[in-house]
Short mmCIF file of C-alpha atoms and ligand atoms in Angstrom, two decimals:
data_model
loop_
_atom_site.label_atom_id
_atom_site.label_comp_id
_atom_site.label_asym_id
_atom_site.label_seq_id
_atom_site.Cartn_x
_atom_site.Cartn_y
_atom_site.Cartn_z
CA MET A 1 -0.14 -0.22 0.22
CA ILE A 2 1.42 3.36 -1.24
CA ILE A 3 0.11 6.39 0.55
CA LEU A 4 0.57 10.00 0.23
CA GLY A 5 0.65 12.12 3.46
CA ILE A 6 0.20 15.85 3.67
CA GLU A 7 1.37 18.03 6.75
CA SER A 8 0.28 21.71 7.63
CA SER A 9 -1.03 21.89 11.26
CA CYS A 10 1.80 24.47 12.16
CA ASP A 11 5.15 26.17 10.59
CA GLU A 12 5.82 22.73 8.41
CA THR A 13 4.46 21.86 5.17
CA ALA A 14 5.36 18.66 4.93
CA VAL A 15 4.58 15.85 1.79
CA ALA A 16 5.71 12.30 2.07
CA ILE A 17 5.57 8.93 0.43
CA VAL A 18 5.43 5.92 2.64
CA LYS A 19 5.01 2.04 1.36
CA ASP A 20 3.73 0.11 3.38
CA LYS A 21 4.33 2.28 6.95
CA LYS A 22 7.91 1.01 6.75
CA GLU A 23 9.54 2.60 3.75
CA VAL A 24 9.78 6.18 3.06
CA LEU A 25 10.12 6.46 -0.65
CA SER A 26 10.00 10.29 -0.13
CA SER A 27 10.14 12.94 2.47
CA ILE A 28 9.80 16.61 2.26
CA VAL A 29 9.94 18.94 4.84
CA ALA A 30 9.50 22.97 3.81
CA SER A 31 10.29 24.42 7.05
CA GLN A 32 9.38 28.47 7.66
CA ILE A 33 11.55 28.71 11.03
CA ASP A 34 13.91 30.93 9.10
CA VAL A 35 10.69 33.11 8.81
CA HIS A 36 9.18 32.91 12.30
CA LYS A 37 12.14 33.09 14.14
CA GLU A 38 12.40 36.93 13.38
CA PHE A 39 9.16 37.35 15.21
CA GLY A 40 10.39 34.85 18.07
CA GLY A 41 7.20 32.29 17.24
CA VAL A 42 4.96 31.47 14.82
CA VAL A 43 2.67 33.98 13.76
CA PRO A 44 -0.55 32.07 12.30
CA GLU A 45 -1.68 34.37 9.55
CA VAL A 46 2.20 34.20 8.22
CA ALA A 47 2.59 30.16 8.56
CA SER A 48 -1.07 29.77 6.81
CA ARG A 49 0.08 32.00 3.59
CA ILE A 50 3.61 30.51 3.32
CA HIS A 51 2.01 26.66 3.63
CA VAL A 52 -0.03 28.09 0.40
CA GLU A 53 3.20 29.15 -1.28
CA ASN A 54 4.84 25.80 -0.30
CA ILE A 55 2.23 23.14 -0.95
CA SER A 56 2.22 22.32 -4.68
CA TYR A 57 5.86 22.51 -4.80
CA CYS A 58 6.34 20.06 -1.93
CA ILE A 59 3.74 17.71 -3.41
CA GLU A 60 5.80 17.85 -6.81
CA GLN A 61 9.00 17.03 -5.20
CA ALA A 62 7.67 14.28 -3.27
CA LEU A 63 6.48 12.13 -6.36
CA ALA A 64 9.49 13.37 -8.15
CA GLN A 65 11.87 11.54 -5.60
CA ALA A 66 9.83 8.89 -4.69
CA ASN A 67 9.86 8.61 -8.71
CA VAL A 68 6.05 7.43 -8.41
CA THR A 69 2.64 9.36 -10.31
CA MET A 70 -0.53 9.94 -8.05
CA ASP A 71 -2.09 7.13 -10.38
CA MET A 72 -0.31 4.72 -7.90
CA MET A 73 -1.10 6.15 -4.92
CA ASP A 74 -3.53 3.79 -2.94
CA ALA A 75 -4.90 7.15 -1.01
CA ILE A 76 -3.94 10.50 0.23
CA ALA A 77 -3.80 10.70 3.99
CA VAL A 78 -3.59 14.38 5.46
CA THR A 79 -3.86 16.11 8.89
CA LYS A 80 -7.19 17.30 9.99
CA GLY A 81 -6.49 18.71 13.71
CA PRO A 82 -5.25 19.80 16.08
CA GLY A 83 -3.41 22.49 14.62
CA LEU A 84 -3.42 26.25 13.58
CA ILE A 85 -6.98 26.46 11.67
CA GLY A 86 -5.62 28.50 8.99
CA CYS A 87 -2.25 26.10 8.72
CA LEU A 88 -4.65 23.15 8.54
CA HIS A 89 -6.84 24.14 5.96
CA VAL A 90 -4.03 24.64 3.07
CA GLY A 91 -3.42 20.67 3.92
CA VAL A 92 -6.50 19.62 3.63
CA GLN A 93 -7.86 21.64 0.65
CA ALA A 94 -4.69 20.23 -1.34
CA ALA A 95 -5.39 16.45 -0.08
CA LYS A 96 -9.35 16.96 -1.12
CA THR A 97 -8.13 18.53 -4.63
CA LEU A 98 -5.72 15.20 -5.12
CA ALA A 99 -8.35 13.04 -4.04
CA PHE A 100 -10.95 14.74 -6.27
CA ALA A 101 -8.97 14.80 -9.38
CA TYR A 102 -7.35 11.45 -9.09
CA HIS A 103 -10.02 9.64 -7.58
CA LYS A 104 -8.36 8.27 -4.59
CA PRO A 105 -9.73 7.48 -1.13
CA LEU A 106 -9.00 10.63 1.35
CA VAL A 107 -8.07 9.15 5.02
CA PRO A 108 -7.94 12.10 7.71
CA VAL A 109 -5.36 11.65 9.94
CA HIS A 110 -4.83 13.26 14.09
CA HIS A 111 -1.77 14.79 14.43
CA LEU A 112 -0.55 13.48 17.72
CA ALA A 113 -1.77 9.80 16.84
CA ALA A 114 0.60 10.73 14.03
CA HIS A 115 3.28 11.37 16.20
CA ILE A 116 2.98 8.05 18.20
CA TYR A 117 2.82 6.56 14.79
CA ALA A 118 6.19 7.89 13.67
CA ASN A 119 7.41 4.66 15.64
CA GLU A 120 6.21 2.35 13.37
CA LEU A 121 8.82 3.55 10.77
CA VAL A 122 11.21 1.97 12.73
CA VAL A 123 9.70 -0.64 14.91
CA ASP A 124 6.10 -3.00 15.21
CA MET A 125 4.53 -1.64 17.94
CA LYS A 126 3.45 -4.21 20.69
CA TYR A 127 0.18 -3.16 22.30
CA PRO A 128 -1.13 -2.32 24.89
CA VAL A 129 1.35 0.84 24.05
CA LEU A 130 2.05 3.94 26.71
CA ALA A 131 2.71 6.51 24.59
CA LEU A 132 4.79 10.56 25.72
CA VAL A 133 3.75 13.16 23.10
CA VAL A 134 5.84 16.23 23.69
CA SER A 135 5.96 18.92 21.07
CA GLY A 136 5.48 22.71 20.88
CA GLY A 137 1.65 22.33 21.40
CA ASN A 138 1.10 18.89 23.29
CA THR A 139 2.52 16.95 26.45
CA GLU A 140 0.21 14.33 27.00
CA LEU A 141 0.39 10.16 28.23
CA VAL A 142 -1.43 7.82 25.75
CA TYR A 143 -2.82 4.57 26.50
CA MET A 144 -3.57 2.73 23.45
CA LYS A 145 -5.28 -0.90 23.91
CA ASN A 146 -4.75 -1.91 20.81
CA GLU A 147 -3.85 0.02 17.31
CA THR A 148 -7.04 2.63 17.07
CA SER A 149 -7.89 2.70 21.07
CA PHE A 150 -6.61 6.13 22.74
CA GLU A 151 -6.72 7.28 25.88
CA ILE A 152 -5.42 10.39 27.17
CA LEU A 153 -4.13 9.12 30.92
CA GLY A 154 -2.34 12.48 31.72
CA GLN A 155 -1.80 15.94 29.85
CA THR A 156 -0.64 19.27 30.81
CA GLN A 157 -2.74 21.80 32.65
CA ASP A 158 -1.07 24.95 31.11
CA ASP A 159 2.15 24.86 28.81
CA ALA A 160 3.38 22.50 26.44
CA ILE A 161 6.75 21.12 27.19
CA GLY A 162 8.33 22.61 24.54
CA GLU A 163 6.23 25.84 24.89
CA ALA A 164 7.90 25.87 28.08
CA TYR A 165 11.15 25.40 26.38
CA ASP A 166 10.72 28.25 23.62
CA LYS A 167 9.63 30.65 26.15
CA VAL A 168 12.53 29.98 28.73
CA ALA A 169 15.03 30.54 25.42
CA ARG A 170 13.16 33.75 24.56
CA VAL A 171 14.13 34.75 28.25
CA LEU A 172 17.66 34.11 27.80
CA GLY A 173 17.84 35.46 24.19
CA LEU A 174 18.49 32.26 22.93
CA GLY A 175 15.96 32.75 20.00
CA TYR A 176 13.59 30.43 18.47
CA PRO A 177 12.67 27.56 18.27
CA GLY A 178 14.52 27.53 21.38
CA GLY A 179 14.26 23.41 22.31
CA PRO A 180 17.36 22.63 20.33
CA LYS A 181 19.04 25.84 22.31
CA ILE A 182 18.57 24.72 25.17
CA ASP A 183 19.20 21.44 25.02
CA LYS A 184 22.80 22.20 23.65
CA LEU A 185 23.79 24.84 26.33
CA ALA A 186 22.22 22.53 29.09
CA ARG A 187 24.93 20.17 28.23
CA GLU A 188 27.75 22.60 28.95
CA GLY A 189 25.68 23.46 32.24
CA LYS A 190 25.34 21.86 36.12
CA ASN A 191 21.84 21.63 37.88
CA VAL A 192 22.34 24.16 40.60
CA TYR A 193 19.52 26.74 40.50
CA THR A 194 16.65 25.68 42.54
CA LEU A 195 13.33 26.69 40.22
CA ALA A 196 9.58 26.33 41.75
CA LYS A 197 8.40 22.39 41.25
CA PRO A 198 5.38 21.77 38.95
CA LYS A 199 1.92 21.21 40.83
CA THR A 200 -0.72 19.39 39.49
CA GLN A 201 -3.83 17.59 40.87
CA GLY A 202 -4.07 14.65 38.46
CA LYS A 203 -1.92 11.80 39.11
CA TYR A 204 -0.56 11.64 35.67
CA ASP A 205 -0.86 15.52 34.65
CA PHE A 206 1.64 18.31 33.92
CA SER A 207 2.09 21.72 34.30
CA PHE A 208 5.55 23.84 33.02
CA SER A 209 3.97 27.31 33.26
CA GLY A 210 5.20 27.67 36.65
CA LEU A 211 8.69 26.82 36.21
CA LYS A 212 9.06 29.01 33.29
CA SER A 213 7.83 32.19 35.51
CA SER A 214 10.26 30.66 38.12
CA VAL A 215 13.31 30.74 35.45
CA LEU A 216 11.91 34.72 34.57
CA GLN A 217 11.56 35.45 38.39
CA PHE A 218 15.23 34.40 38.10
CA VAL A 219 16.47 36.10 35.63
CA LYS A 220 14.52 39.54 36.98
CA ARG A 221 16.04 39.00 40.47
CA MET A 222 19.77 38.91 39.34
CA GLU A 223 19.18 41.69 36.90
CA ARG A 224 17.48 43.88 39.58
CA THR A 225 20.23 43.04 42.15
CA ASN A 226 22.98 43.09 39.46
CA GLN A 227 24.44 39.74 40.27
CA THR A 228 25.53 37.63 37.51
CA PHE A 229 24.52 34.03 36.36
CA ASP A 230 25.45 31.01 34.41
CA MET A 231 23.29 30.72 31.45
CA ALA A 232 24.42 26.88 31.24
CA ASP A 233 23.60 25.98 34.72
CA LEU A 234 20.47 27.92 34.32
CA ALA A 235 19.33 25.93 31.48
CA CYS A 236 20.35 22.93 32.83
CA SER A 237 18.69 23.46 36.17
CA PHE A 238 15.19 24.39 33.71
CA GLN A 239 15.64 21.24 31.53
CA GLU A 240 16.23 18.70 34.94
CA CYS A 241 13.56 19.90 36.79
CA ALA A 242 11.19 19.60 33.06
CA LEU A 243 11.99 16.59 32.70
CA ASP A 244 11.42 15.74 36.20
CA GLU A 245 8.05 16.19 36.28
CA ILE A 246 7.85 14.15 32.92
CA PHE A 247 9.42 10.84 34.30
CA SER A 248 8.05 11.32 37.50
CA ARG A 249 4.75 10.84 35.75
CA ILE A 250 5.43 8.04 33.17
CA LYS A 251 7.18 6.04 36.54
CA VAL A 252 3.95 6.03 38.11
CA CYS A 253 1.87 5.18 35.11
CA LEU A 254 3.83 2.61 33.96
CA ASP A 255 4.08 0.68 37.51
CA ASP A 256 0.03 1.49 37.46
CA HIS A 257 -0.50 -0.24 34.38
CA PRO A 258 1.42 -3.38 34.13
CA ASP A 259 -0.21 -4.64 31.11
CA ILE A 260 2.17 -1.90 28.96
CA ARG A 261 4.28 -4.10 26.77
CA HIS A 262 5.47 -0.87 24.71
CA PHE A 263 6.73 2.70 25.54
CA VAL A 264 7.01 5.00 23.01
CA VAL A 265 7.63 8.75 22.43
CA GLY A 266 6.78 11.47 19.74
CA GLY A 267 6.35 14.91 19.13
CA GLY A 268 9.34 17.49 18.49
CA VAL A 269 10.55 17.41 22.10
CA SER A 270 11.59 13.43 21.60
CA ALA A 271 14.76 14.93 20.03
CA ASN A 272 15.70 16.28 23.48
CA SER A 273 19.42 14.49 23.78
CA ARG A 274 19.14 14.79 27.74
CA LEU A 275 15.56 13.18 27.80
CA ARG A 276 16.63 10.21 25.48
CA GLU A 277 19.46 9.66 28.12
CA ARG A 278 16.93 9.37 30.84
CA ILE A 279 14.70 6.88 28.76
CA GLU A 280 17.94 4.77 28.38
CA GLU A 281 18.15 5.11 32.20
CA LEU A 282 14.30 4.27 32.69
CA LYS A 283 14.58 1.30 30.30
CA GLU A 284 16.67 -0.30 32.95
CA GLN A 285 13.79 -0.20 35.72
CA TYR A 286 11.82 -2.13 33.29
CA PRO A 287 13.33 -4.69 31.57
CA ASN A 288 9.80 -6.48 30.28
CA ILE A 289 8.79 -3.12 28.44
CA THR A 290 10.62 -2.14 25.01
CA PHE A 291 11.22 1.20 24.74
CA THR A 292 11.55 2.79 21.48
CA VAL A 293 12.34 6.57 20.87
CA PRO A 294 11.80 7.12 16.69
CA PRO A 295 15.18 8.96 15.06
CA MET A 296 15.50 12.43 14.68
CA TYR A 297 13.94 12.56 11.33
CA CYS A 298 10.76 11.31 12.53
CA CYS A 299 10.63 13.49 16.05
CA THR A 300 9.93 16.75 14.50
CA ASP A 301 6.82 17.34 12.42
CA ASN A 302 6.92 15.76 9.03
CA ALA A 303 4.85 13.83 6.96
CA SER A 304 6.15 10.50 6.78
CA MET A 305 4.25 9.56 9.77
CA ILE A 306 0.86 11.49 8.49
CA ALA A 307 1.17 8.56 5.79
CA VAL A 308 1.94 5.69 8.08
CA ALA A 309 -1.34 7.13 10.31
CA GLY A 310 -3.15 7.29 7.16
CA THR A 311 -2.05 3.75 6.47
CA ILE A 312 -3.45 2.19 9.87
CA ALA A 313 -6.86 4.72 9.71
CA TYR A 314 -7.66 3.33 6.13
CA GLU A 315 -6.80 -0.13 6.65
CA SER A 316 -9.53 0.59 9.67
CA GLY A 317 -12.11 1.77 7.48
CA ARG A 318 -11.76 5.42 7.97
CA ARG A 319 -12.84 7.91 4.91
CA ALA A 320 -13.46 11.28 4.54
CA GLY A 321 -15.59 13.19 1.62
CA ALA A 322 -15.19 16.50 -0.35
CA ASP A 323 -16.82 17.82 3.17
CA LEU A 324 -13.84 17.43 4.92
CA THR A 325 -12.86 20.06 6.92
CA ALA A 326 -10.18 20.80 9.38
CA ASP A 327 -10.95 21.17 13.17
CA ALA A 328 -8.00 22.44 15.04
CA GLY A 329 -9.32 20.80 18.51
CA TRP A 330 -9.63 17.39 17.31
CA GLU A 331 -9.88 15.00 19.78
CA ILE A 332 -7.29 12.29 19.44
CA GLN A 333 -8.48 9.10 16.95
O1 KG4 B 401 6.32 18.34 17.38
P1 KG4 B 401 7.25 19.47 16.99
O2 KG4 B 401 8.10 19.61 15.91
O3 KG4 B 401 5.49 20.71 16.35
C1 KG4 B 401 4.45 20.80 17.20
O4 KG4 B 401 4.80 21.23 18.29
O5 KG4 B 401 3.48 20.13 16.58
O6 KG4 B 401 7.96 20.04 17.77
C2 KG4 B 401 8.44 21.74 18.29
C3 KG4 B 401 8.98 21.36 19.38
C4 KG4 B 401 9.67 22.91 19.83
O7 KG4 B 401 8.57 23.52 20.83
C5 KG4 B 401 11.15 22.60 19.94
O8 KG4 B 401 11.10 23.51 20.70
C6 KG4 B 401 10.61 21.52 20.49
O9 KG4 B 401 10.03 20.36 19.34
N1 KG4 B 401 12.28 20.71 20.40
C7 KG4 B 401 12.75 20.60 21.83
C8 KG4 B 401 14.02 20.17 20.57
N2 KG4 B 401 13.99 19.79 19.54
C9 KG4 B 401 12.85 20.70 19.16
N3 KG4 B 401 12.87 20.89 22.52
C10 KG4 B 401 13.82 20.23 23.65
N4 KG4 B 401 15.18 19.88 23.02
C11 KG4 B 401 15.43 19.39 21.75
N5 KG4 B 401 16.38 19.23 21.11
#
C-alpha cells in the first residue's frame, strides 16, 4: 500500500510517500523557522500564507523524489487537526483536490496519533502501548490498548513542554525555536539553581507554566540585584526540573499499568538529548517493556508519520468525503 501524506498543522509544510508503513519513498519538509524566528515564535497568519506558497511544490517534489505518479497512490492522508486552523485548511484543501482529481480515497489523520505512529517506521508496536507525546503544543500520556484505541491518561494543565522550552529560551535571549538551543547549552551546565517544582492535581498530569515563570523571576531578580548567573547552569536546572516532571509521571503510569508492553515517544521534544538519556536509564528499571524513541528525522513535524497514520486509519476503514474540513481541536482518534 502506497500512501501520500500531507502535513501543515503548524510551521512545516510536509509531504511524504510511504509504502507499507515502513518504507519512506520520499519525505519533503519545508520549514518556515527562518521566517518565524524574526518574530520569536510562529505567527499563524504568516504560516498559513507560506503553506499556500509551498504546498504544490512539496507535492511535486515528493512524487519526483519517490519516482512515482499520483495514479500509483492507494490513498491520500492529511492532518485534519489539531493545529493552527488556517494552516490546517491549506493541507486539507490540497488533499481534497488531489483525492478529487485522481479519484483516490481521502483519509483524515490526527496529528498527535501520527506522532505516536511515527514509531511504526522503525519498529512494530506491541500493544498495550504507553505513548508520551511531547511537542510545542502538547504534552500527553496516551494509553493504547490496541492500534486504534486512545485513552489520554494525563496531559498538561497549562503550557506544553516545548512551549516552556521556547519561552525560557526567549528569556535567555537564545532565539526560536528554543528547544534545541537549551538542549545544547544545558550540556555545558550543572543543575545548581533551585526552581519552582510544578504542582498538578491529576496523578498523571503535567504543568510547566510555574516552572517557566520561576526562570523568568530568577533572571529578573539577578538583573535587579546586579548579580551574574551562569546561563548554561540555568538551562540545565530548567531542563532537569522539566524532565523530572515528565519522568515522575511516566513511572507512576508504568507502575499502575503492568499490562503495558511497549513505551514509545513522539513529538519535537523527543529529539532532546537529555530526554533520550533518561529514557535509557528508565529502560533499566523496566526490563519487560520495550522502549522506542524514533530517530530524529521523524520526531519533529513531518509527513511520513501522517502517511503511516493514514495507512493504519485506511486499514481500519476511515474515509472522508469532499466535505472534509480542518478541526483545530480535534480529539485524538
Ligand atoms: O512536534 P513539533 O515539531 O511541532 C509541534 O509542536 O507540533 O515540536 C516542536 C517543538 C518546539 O517547541 C521545539 O522547541 C521543540 O519541539 N524541540 C526541542 C528539541 N528539538 C525540538 N525541545 C527540546 N530539545 C530539543 N532538542
